[in-house]
PDB file of C-alpha atoms in Angstrom:
ATOM      1  CA  GLY V   8      25.144  54.546  -8.980  1.00 74.00           C
ATOM      2  CA  LEU V   9      22.639  52.058 -10.378  1.00 81.00           C
ATOM      3  CA  SER V  10      19.560  53.472  -8.670  1.00 85.00           C
ATOM      4  CA  HIS V  11      20.289  56.996  -9.932  1.00 86.00           C
ATOM      5  CA  ALA V  12      20.881  55.625 -13.450  1.00 89.00           C
ATOM      6  CA  ARG V  13      17.648  53.631 -13.462  1.00 90.00           C
ATOM      7  CA  ASN V  14      15.668  56.598 -12.198  1.00 88.00           C
ATOM      8  CA  ALA V  15      17.201  58.772 -14.917  1.00 92.00           C
ATOM      9  CA  GLY V  16      16.169  56.214 -17.532  1.00 90.00           C
ATOM     10  CA  LEU V  17      12.696  55.949 -16.061  1.00 90.00           C
ATOM     11  CA  LYS V  18      12.319  59.723 -16.232  1.00 92.00           C
ATOM     12  CA  VAL V  19      12.825  59.844 -20.008  1.00 92.00           C
ATOM     13  CA  ALA V  20      11.199  56.500 -20.898  1.00 93.00           C
ATOM     14  CA  GLN V  21       8.005  56.767 -22.949  1.00 92.00           C
ATOM     15  CA  GLY V  22       6.931  53.139 -23.352  1.00 93.00           C
ATOM     16  CA  GLU V  23       4.192  51.479 -21.318  1.00 94.00           C
ATOM     17  CA  LEU V  24       6.306  48.528 -20.217  1.00 96.00           C
ATOM     18  CA  ILE V  25       9.847  48.917 -18.844  1.00 95.00           C
ATOM     19  CA  ILE V  26      12.024  45.798 -19.163  1.00 96.00           C
ATOM     20  CA  PHE V  27      15.219  45.595 -17.131  1.00 94.00           C
ATOM     21  CA  THR V  28      18.240  43.563 -18.202  1.00 94.00           C
ATOM     22  CA  ASP V  29      22.044  43.663 -18.313  1.00 93.00           C
ATOM     23  CA  ASP V  30      24.783  43.921 -20.928  1.00 92.00           C
ATOM     24  CA  ASP V  31      26.058  40.362 -20.406  1.00 94.00           C
ATOM     25  CA  VAL V  32      22.901  38.312 -20.942  1.00 96.00           C
ATOM     26  CA  PHE V  33      21.635  35.919 -23.614  1.00 97.00           C
ATOM     27  CA  PRO V  34      17.823  36.248 -23.907  1.00 97.00           C
ATOM     28  CA  CYS V  35      15.662  33.518 -25.417  1.00 96.00           C
ATOM     29  CA  PRO V  36      14.416  34.308 -28.982  1.00 95.00           C
ATOM     30  CA  ASP V  37      10.900  35.434 -27.966  1.00 97.00           C
ATOM     31  CA  TRP V  38      11.964  37.166 -24.770  1.00 98.00           C
ATOM     32  CA  LEU V  39      10.463  40.611 -25.486  1.00 98.00           C
ATOM     33  CA  SER V  40       7.216  39.259 -26.913  1.00 98.00           C
ATOM     34  CA  ILE V  41       6.734  36.969 -23.896  1.00 98.00           C
ATOM     35  CA  TYR V  42       6.883  39.982 -21.598  1.00 97.00           C
ATOM     36  CA  TRP V  43       4.613  42.095 -23.787  1.00 97.00           C
ATOM     37  CA  LYS V  44       1.951  39.371 -24.097  1.00 96.00           C
ATOM     38  CA  ALA V  45       2.004  38.816 -20.334  1.00 96.00           C
ATOM     39  CA  TYR V  46       1.627  42.546 -19.747  1.00 96.00           C
ATOM     40  CA  VAL V  47      -1.308  42.879 -22.143  1.00 94.00           C
ATOM     41  CA  LYS V  48      -3.035  39.821 -20.662  1.00 93.00           C
ATOM     42  CA  ASN V  49      -2.551  40.716 -16.999  1.00 87.00           C
ATOM     43  CA  SER V  50      -3.244  44.461 -17.159  1.00 73.00           C
ATOM     44  CA  LYS V  51      -1.164  46.939 -15.200  1.00 71.00           C
ATOM     45  CA  GLN V  52      -1.548  45.240 -11.821  1.00 83.00           C
ATOM     46  CA  CYS V  53       1.478  42.979 -12.258  1.00 91.00           C
ATOM     47  CA  PHE V  54       5.203  43.137 -12.550  1.00 95.00           C
ATOM     48  CA  PHE V  55       7.006  40.254 -14.215  1.00 97.00           C
ATOM     49  CA  GLY V  56      10.206  38.234 -14.160  1.00 97.00           C
ATOM     50  CA  GLY V  57      11.770  35.103 -15.581  1.00 98.00           C
ATOM     51  CA  PRO V  58      14.464  32.524 -14.858  1.00 98.00           C
ATOM     52  CA  VAL V  59      18.153  33.314 -15.080  1.00 98.00           C
ATOM     53  CA  GLU V  60      20.664  30.586 -15.904  1.00 98.00           C
ATOM     54  CA  SER V  61      24.235  31.344 -14.877  1.00 97.00           C
ATOM     55  CA  VAL V  62      26.834  30.866 -17.623  1.00 97.00           C
ATOM     56  CA  TYR V  63      30.143  30.634 -15.786  1.00 97.00           C
ATOM     57  CA  GLU V  64      33.335  31.881 -17.382  1.00 95.00           C
ATOM     58  CA  GLY V  65      35.276  29.082 -15.725  1.00 93.00           C
ATOM     59  CA  GLU V  66      34.366  26.207 -13.453  1.00 91.00           C
ATOM     60  CA  LYS V  67      31.238  26.394 -11.351  1.00 92.00           C
ATOM     61  CA  PRO V  68      32.129  27.469  -7.792  1.00 90.00           C
ATOM     62  CA  ASP V  69      32.363  24.941  -5.002  1.00 91.00           C
ATOM     63  CA  GLN V  70      28.834  24.164  -3.775  1.00 91.00           C
ATOM     64  CA  GLY V  71      29.714  25.058  -0.201  1.00 91.00           C
ATOM     65  CA  LEU V  72      30.645  28.566  -1.328  1.00 94.00           C
ATOM     66  CA  LEU V  73      28.044  28.894  -4.090  1.00 94.00           C
ATOM     67  CA  LYS V  74      25.106  28.523  -1.706  1.00 92.00           C
ATOM     68  CA  TRP V  75      26.142  31.819  -0.072  1.00 92.00           C
ATOM     69  CA  ALA V  76      26.588  33.659  -3.367  1.00 95.00           C
ATOM     70  CA  PRO V  77      24.042  36.275  -4.445  1.00 92.00           C
ATOM     71  CA  ALA V  78      21.374  35.230  -6.930  1.00 92.00           C
ATOM     72  CA  SER V  79      23.279  37.150  -9.605  1.00 92.00           C
ATOM     73  CA  VAL V  80      25.924  34.402  -9.315  1.00 95.00           C
ATOM     74  CA  GLN V  81      23.718  31.406  -8.475  1.00 95.00           C
ATOM     75  CA  GLY V  82      21.000  32.171 -10.993  1.00 96.00           C
ATOM     76  CA  LEU V  83      17.245  32.006 -10.423  1.00 96.00           C
ATOM     77  CA  ASP V  84      14.677  29.306 -11.144  1.00 97.00           C
ATOM     78  CA  TYR V  85      11.199  29.255  -9.607  1.00 97.00           C
ATOM     79  CA  GLY V  86      10.134  26.209 -11.599  1.00 97.00           C
ATOM     80  CA  ASN V  87       8.337  25.485 -14.861  1.00 97.00           C
ATOM     81  CA  GLU V  88       4.892  26.832 -13.961  1.00 97.00           C
ATOM     82  CA  GLU V  89       3.658  30.392 -14.349  1.00 97.00           C
ATOM     83  CA  ARG V  90       2.740  31.663 -10.883  1.00 96.00           C
ATOM     84  CA  PHE V  91       2.696  34.661  -8.581  1.00 96.00           C
ATOM     85  CA  ILE V  92       5.751  35.026  -6.366  1.00 94.00           C
ATOM     86  CA  ASN V  93       5.402  35.484  -2.612  1.00 90.00           C
ATOM     87  CA  SER V  94       6.785  38.322  -0.499  1.00 85.00           C
ATOM     88  CA  ASP V  95       9.975  36.388   0.298  1.00 86.00           C
ATOM     89  CA  GLU V  96      10.847  36.017  -3.385  1.00 92.00           C
ATOM     90  CA  ALA V  97      12.083  38.532  -5.937  1.00 93.00           C
ATOM     91  CA  PHE V  98      13.151  38.664  -9.555  1.00 96.00           C
ATOM     92  CA  LEU V  99      16.722  39.368 -10.602  1.00 94.00           C
ATOM     93  CA  ALA V 100      17.690  42.799 -11.886  1.00 91.00           C
ATOM     94  CA  ALA V 101      18.765  41.343 -15.234  1.00 94.00           C
ATOM     95  CA  ASN V 102      15.371  39.847 -16.050  1.00 98.00           C
ATOM     96  CA  TRP V 103      12.230  41.607 -14.924  1.00 97.00           C
ATOM     97  CA  ALA V 104       9.654  44.099 -16.165  1.00 97.00           C
ATOM     98  CA  CYS V 105       7.037  46.479 -14.851  1.00 95.00           C
ATOM     99  CA  SER V 106       4.688  49.128 -16.176  1.00 94.00           C
ATOM    100  CA  ARG V 107       6.144  52.623 -16.241  1.00 94.00           C
ATOM    101  CA  GLU V 108       3.033  53.848 -14.460  1.00 93.00           C
ATOM    102  CA  ALA V 109       3.516  51.518 -11.472  1.00 94.00           C
ATOM    103  CA  LEU V 110       7.245  52.275 -11.194  1.00 94.00           C
ATOM    104  CA  ASN V 111       6.531  55.987 -11.073  1.00 93.00           C
ATOM    105  CA  LYS V 112       3.678  55.457  -8.624  1.00 94.00           C
ATOM    106  CA  VAL V 113       6.035  53.943  -6.034  1.00 92.00           C
ATOM    107  CA  GLY V 114       8.648  56.659  -6.579  1.00 93.00           C
ATOM    108  CA  GLY V 115      11.237  54.720  -8.552  1.00 89.00           C
ATOM    109  CA  PHE V 116      14.397  53.200  -7.082  1.00 86.00           C
ATOM    110  CA  ASP V 117      15.767  54.202  -3.681  1.00 83.00           C
ATOM    111  CA  PRO V 118      19.071  56.049  -4.379  1.00 83.00           C
ATOM    112  CA  ASN V 119      20.356  55.007  -0.941  1.00 79.00           C
ATOM    113  CA  LEU V 120      20.390  51.385  -2.109  1.00 76.00           C
ATOM    114  CA  GLY V 121      22.197  49.631  -4.941  1.00 66.00           C
ATOM    115  CA  LEU V 122      25.746  49.575  -6.243  1.00 61.00           C
ATOM    116  CA  ASN V 123      27.381  52.991  -6.228  1.00 59.00           C
ATOM    117  CA  PRO V 124      31.124  53.589  -6.782  1.00 60.00           C
ATOM    118  CA  ALA V 125      30.846  56.860  -4.850  1.00 60.00           C
ATOM    119  CA  LEU V 126      30.233  54.909  -1.640  1.00 62.00           C
ATOM    120  CA  ASN V 127      32.957  53.202   0.380  1.00 63.00           C
ATOM    121  CA  GLU V 128      30.992  49.988   0.770  1.00 63.00           C
ATOM    122  CA  VAL V 129      28.959  47.639  -1.391  1.00 62.00           C
ATOM    123  CA  ARG V 130      25.208  48.214  -1.135  1.00 64.00           C
ATOM    124  CA  THR V 131      22.461  46.120  -2.693  1.00 67.00           C
ATOM    125  CA  GLY V 132      18.734  45.559  -2.267  1.00 75.00           C
ATOM    126  CA  GLU V 133      17.270  48.215  -4.551  1.00 83.00           C
ATOM    127  CA  GLU V 134      15.350  45.692  -6.664  1.00 87.00           C
ATOM    128  CA  LYS V 135      13.843  43.849  -3.676  1.00 87.00           C
ATOM    129  CA  ASP V 136      12.950  47.189  -2.141  1.00 88.00           C
ATOM    130  CA  ILE V 137      11.043  48.461  -5.165  1.00 91.00           C
ATOM    131  CA  MET V 138       9.311  45.105  -5.660  1.00 92.00           C
ATOM    132  CA  ASN V 139       8.169  45.189  -2.030  1.00 91.00           C
ATOM    133  CA  ARG V 140       6.721  48.655  -2.613  1.00 93.00           C
ATOM    134  CA  LEU V 141       4.958  47.398  -5.729  1.00 94.00           C
ATOM    135  CA  LEU V 142       3.417  44.605  -3.662  1.00 94.00           C
ATOM    136  CA  GLU V 143       2.287  47.164  -1.075  1.00 92.00           C
ATOM    137  CA  ILE V 144       0.242  49.087  -3.658  1.00 93.00           C
ATOM    138  CA  GLY V 145      -1.498  45.931  -4.850  1.00 93.00           C
ATOM    139  CA  CYS V 146       0.718  44.786  -7.718  1.00 94.00           C
ATOM    140  CA  GLN V 147       1.598  41.103  -7.966  1.00 95.00           C
ATOM    141  CA  GLY V 148       4.818  39.585  -9.220  1.00 96.00           C
ATOM    142  CA  LEU V 149       4.095  37.106 -12.023  1.00 97.00           C
ATOM    143  CA  TYR V 150       6.810  34.553 -12.782  1.00 98.00           C
ATOM    144  CA  LEU V 151       7.137  33.732 -16.496  1.00 98.00           C
ATOM    145  CA  PRO V 152       9.145  30.500 -16.909  1.00 98.00           C
ATOM    146  CA  GLN V 153       9.471  31.010 -20.687  1.00 98.00           C
ATOM    147  CA  ALA V 154      11.125  34.432 -20.350  1.00 98.00           C
ATOM    148  CA  LYS V 155      14.501  32.842 -19.757  1.00 98.00           C
ATOM    149  CA  ILE V 156      17.933  34.406 -20.134  1.00 98.00           C
ATOM    150  CA  GLY V 157      21.495  33.194 -19.763  1.00 98.00           C
ATOM    151  CA  HIS V 158      23.710  35.437 -17.630  1.00 97.00           C
ATOM    152  CA  PHE V 159      27.492  35.501 -17.993  1.00 97.00           C
ATOM    153  CA  VAL V 160      29.261  35.228 -14.622  1.00 97.00           C
ATOM    154  CA  PRO V 161      32.984  36.118 -14.736  1.00 96.00           C
ATOM    155  CA  ASN V 162      35.510  34.281 -12.593  1.00 96.00           C
ATOM    156  CA  ASP V 163      36.066  37.191 -10.212  1.00 95.00           C
ATOM    157  CA  LYS V 164      32.418  37.073  -9.118  1.00 95.00           C
ATOM    158  CA  CYS V 165      32.803  33.415  -8.158  1.00 95.00           C
ATOM    159  CA  GLN V 166      35.602  34.106  -5.696  1.00 95.00           C
ATOM    160  CA  PHE V 167      35.389  34.120  -1.908  1.00 94.00           C
ATOM    161  CA  LYS V 168      36.115  37.872  -1.735  1.00 95.00           C
ATOM    162  CA  HIS V 169      33.196  38.892  -3.964  1.00 94.00           C
ATOM    163  CA  ILE V 170      30.714  36.477  -2.431  1.00 94.00           C
ATOM    164  CA  MET V 171      31.520  37.555   1.122  1.00 94.00           C
ATOM    165  CA  ALA V 172      31.366  41.236   0.144  1.00 91.00           C
ATOM    166  CA  ARG V 173      27.819  40.576  -1.048  1.00 90.00           C
ATOM    167  CA  ARG V 174      27.011  38.784   2.216  1.00 90.00           C
ATOM    168  CA  GLU V 175      28.162  41.902   4.058  1.00 90.00           C
ATOM    169  CA  ALA V 176      26.017  44.058   1.766  1.00 88.00           C
ATOM    170  CA  TYR V 177      23.044  41.801   2.486  1.00 87.00           C
ATOM    171  CA  GLY V 178      23.637  42.329   6.201  1.00 86.00           C
ATOM    172  CA  ARG V 179      23.406  46.085   5.639  1.00 85.00           C
ATOM    173  CA  GLU V 180      20.189  45.619   3.685  1.00 82.00           C
ATOM    174  CA  VAL V 181      18.585  43.547   6.458  1.00 81.00           C
ATOM    175  CA  ALA V 182      19.717  46.012   9.136  1.00 83.00           C
ATOM    176  CA  LEU V 183      17.707  48.799   7.524  1.00 77.00           C
ATOM    177  CA  GLU V 184      14.524  46.760   8.052  1.00 76.00           C
ATOM    178  CA  HIS V 185      15.622  45.343  11.410  1.00 76.00           C
ATOM    179  CA  MET V 186      16.092  48.779  12.961  1.00 79.00           C
ATOM    180  CA  LYS V 187      12.573  49.904  12.062  1.00 78.00           C
ATOM    181  CA  THR V 188      11.140  47.659  14.779  1.00 79.00           C
ATOM    182  CA  TYR V 189      14.062  46.705  17.094  1.00 79.00           C
ATOM    183  CA  ASP V 190      13.562  47.926  20.670  1.00 80.00           C
ATOM    184  CA  GLY V 191      16.189  45.843  22.463  1.00 82.00           C
ATOM    185  CA  LYS V 192      19.298  46.896  24.354  1.00 85.00           C
ATOM    186  CA  PHE V 193      22.507  48.307  22.857  1.00 81.00           C
ATOM    187  CA  PHE V 194      26.154  48.463  23.874  1.00 82.00           C
ATOM    188  CA  MET V 195      28.414  50.833  21.915  1.00 82.00           C
ATOM    189  CA  ASP V 196      25.632  51.367  19.346  1.00 82.00           C
ATOM    190  CA  THR V 197      25.408  47.623  18.714  1.00 83.00           C
ATOM    191  CA  PRO V 198      22.507  45.336  19.730  1.00 82.00           C
ATOM    192  CA  LEU V 199      23.541  42.990  22.526  1.00 83.00           C
ATOM    193  CA  TRP V 200      22.427  39.908  20.592  1.00 81.00           C
ATOM    194  CA  ILE V 201      25.124  40.579  17.981  1.00 83.00           C
ATOM    195  CA  TYR V 202      27.915  40.120  20.551  1.00 83.00           C
ATOM    196  CA  LYS V 203      26.528  36.708  21.476  1.00 85.00           C
ATOM    197  CA  LYS V 204      26.239  35.722  17.815  1.00 83.00           C
ATOM    198  CA  LEU V 205      29.818  36.845  17.080  1.00 82.00           C
ATOM    199  CA  ALA V 206      31.160  34.821  20.008  1.00 85.00           C
ATOM    200  CA  GLN V 207      29.312  31.719  18.806  1.00 85.00           C
ATOM    201  CA  ASP V 208      30.583  32.168  15.240  1.00 80.00           C
ATOM    202  CA  TYR V 209      34.212  32.633  16.233  1.00 77.00           C
ATOM    203  CA  ILE V 210      34.090  29.554  18.449  1.00 84.00           C
ATOM    204  CA  GLN V 211      32.571  27.574  15.562  1.00 82.00           C
ATOM    205  CA  LEU V 212      35.191  28.927  13.144  1.00 78.00           C
ATOM    206  CA  LEU V 213      38.015  27.850  15.445  1.00 81.00           C
ATOM    207  CA  SER V 214      36.416  24.431  15.934  1.00 81.00           C
ATOM    208  CA  ASN V 215      36.018  23.912  12.182  1.00 76.00           C
ATOM    209  CA  LYS V 216      39.618  24.869  11.486  1.00 76.00           C
ATOM    210  CA  ILE V 217      40.934  22.534  14.166  1.00 71.00           C
ATOM    211  CA  SER V 218      38.873  19.640  12.797  1.00 70.00           C
ATOM    212  CA  HIS V 219      39.573  20.659   9.142  1.00 64.00           C
ATOM    213  CA  LYS V 220      35.888  21.178   8.405  1.00 71.00           C
ATOM    214  CA  GLU V 221      34.500  23.577   5.806  1.00 76.00           C
ATOM    215  CA  THR V 222      34.331  27.178   7.090  1.00 82.00           C
ATOM    216  CA  TYR V 223      32.186  28.843   4.401  1.00 88.00           C
ATOM    217  CA  ASP V 224      29.038  28.774   6.557  1.00 88.00           C
ATOM    218  CA  VAL V 225      30.756  30.492   9.470  1.00 86.00           C
ATOM    219  CA  HIS V 226      32.450  33.076   7.267  1.00 89.00           C
ATOM    220  CA  ALA V 227      29.118  33.842   5.599  1.00 90.00           C
ATOM    221  CA  SER V 228      27.549  34.437   9.003  1.00 89.00           C
ATOM    222  CA  LEU V 229      30.436  36.641  10.145  1.00 89.00           C
ATOM    223  CA  TYR V 230      30.339  38.846   7.042  1.00 91.00           C
ATOM    224  CA  TYR V 231      26.562  39.126   7.328  1.00 88.00           C
ATOM    225  CA  ILE V 232      26.847  40.224  10.961  1.00 88.00           C
ATOM    226  CA  LYS V 233      29.637  42.631  10.010  1.00 91.00           C
ATOM    227  CA  GLY V 234      27.357  44.316   7.481  1.00 89.00           C
ATOM    228  CA  MET V 235      24.479  44.481   9.955  1.00 86.00           C
ATOM    229  CA  THR V 236      26.685  45.952  12.669  1.00 89.00           C
ATOM    230  CA  LYS V 237      28.107  48.677  10.430  1.00 88.00           C
ATOM    231  CA  GLU V 238      24.689  49.728   9.182  1.00 85.00           C
ATOM    232  CA  ILE V 239      23.100  49.702  12.643  1.00 86.00           C
ATOM    233  CA  GLN V 240      25.928  51.863  13.992  1.00 86.00           C
ATOM    234  CA  ASN V 241      25.473  54.285  11.084  1.00 84.00           C
ATOM    235  CA  ILE V 242      21.733  54.470  11.735  1.00 78.00           C
ATOM    236  CA  ARG V 243      22.293  55.123  15.444  1.00 81.00           C
ATOM    237  CA  LYS V 244      24.761  57.921  14.687  1.00 81.00           C
ATOM    238  CA  ARG V 245      22.298  59.625  12.353  1.00 74.00           C
ATOM    239  CA  ARG V 246      19.553  59.663  14.984  1.00 69.00           C
TER     240      ARG V 246
END
């Protein structure tokens, strides 16, 4: 899986600054030097990231569907000004960098998160998780608008099936945090509020279909809840 692979790379890396990218990107000409200059200027108390422009293989997905796609499909743009990101923001896996020292200090990537063909379900969230841990030890995420890359997005990642699978994965990711503090009631290892939410969503889905309205929003909510429910049930069984 990705987290295991990144940790293996981190273990043998010898450079001061580790830059993460992908094999289907188109970096700007000065991409590496932009990161290095930012690192030298801002010491070791920062991690860095830049914008990602999606380069679609075919037509851009319908906007109603695209808004529910992961950032790896939508792209990322935090504007034209260099600034520190807040705790609700994160850089994309294909375009960010951090000192080797800081990455090792937080223990690397969580192997329980991230894409892994050995698992029966899609899991994500390893980048956001490690960035949150970097923030916790006092590092700041510095957005570098000039460190831009293009990212090729194949047609299959623009389809309903892929986008909803990622919504389900996001639900799993949120459930891991949700269960750390949730003290409400359960029925069949599922929080009671989920049953109410499912009923509301199915009623809305039926209403939208009858009136021929767009159903992407409802489907996105249902897949998200599906992911949350599965992960919460797994957590409860392990306890």
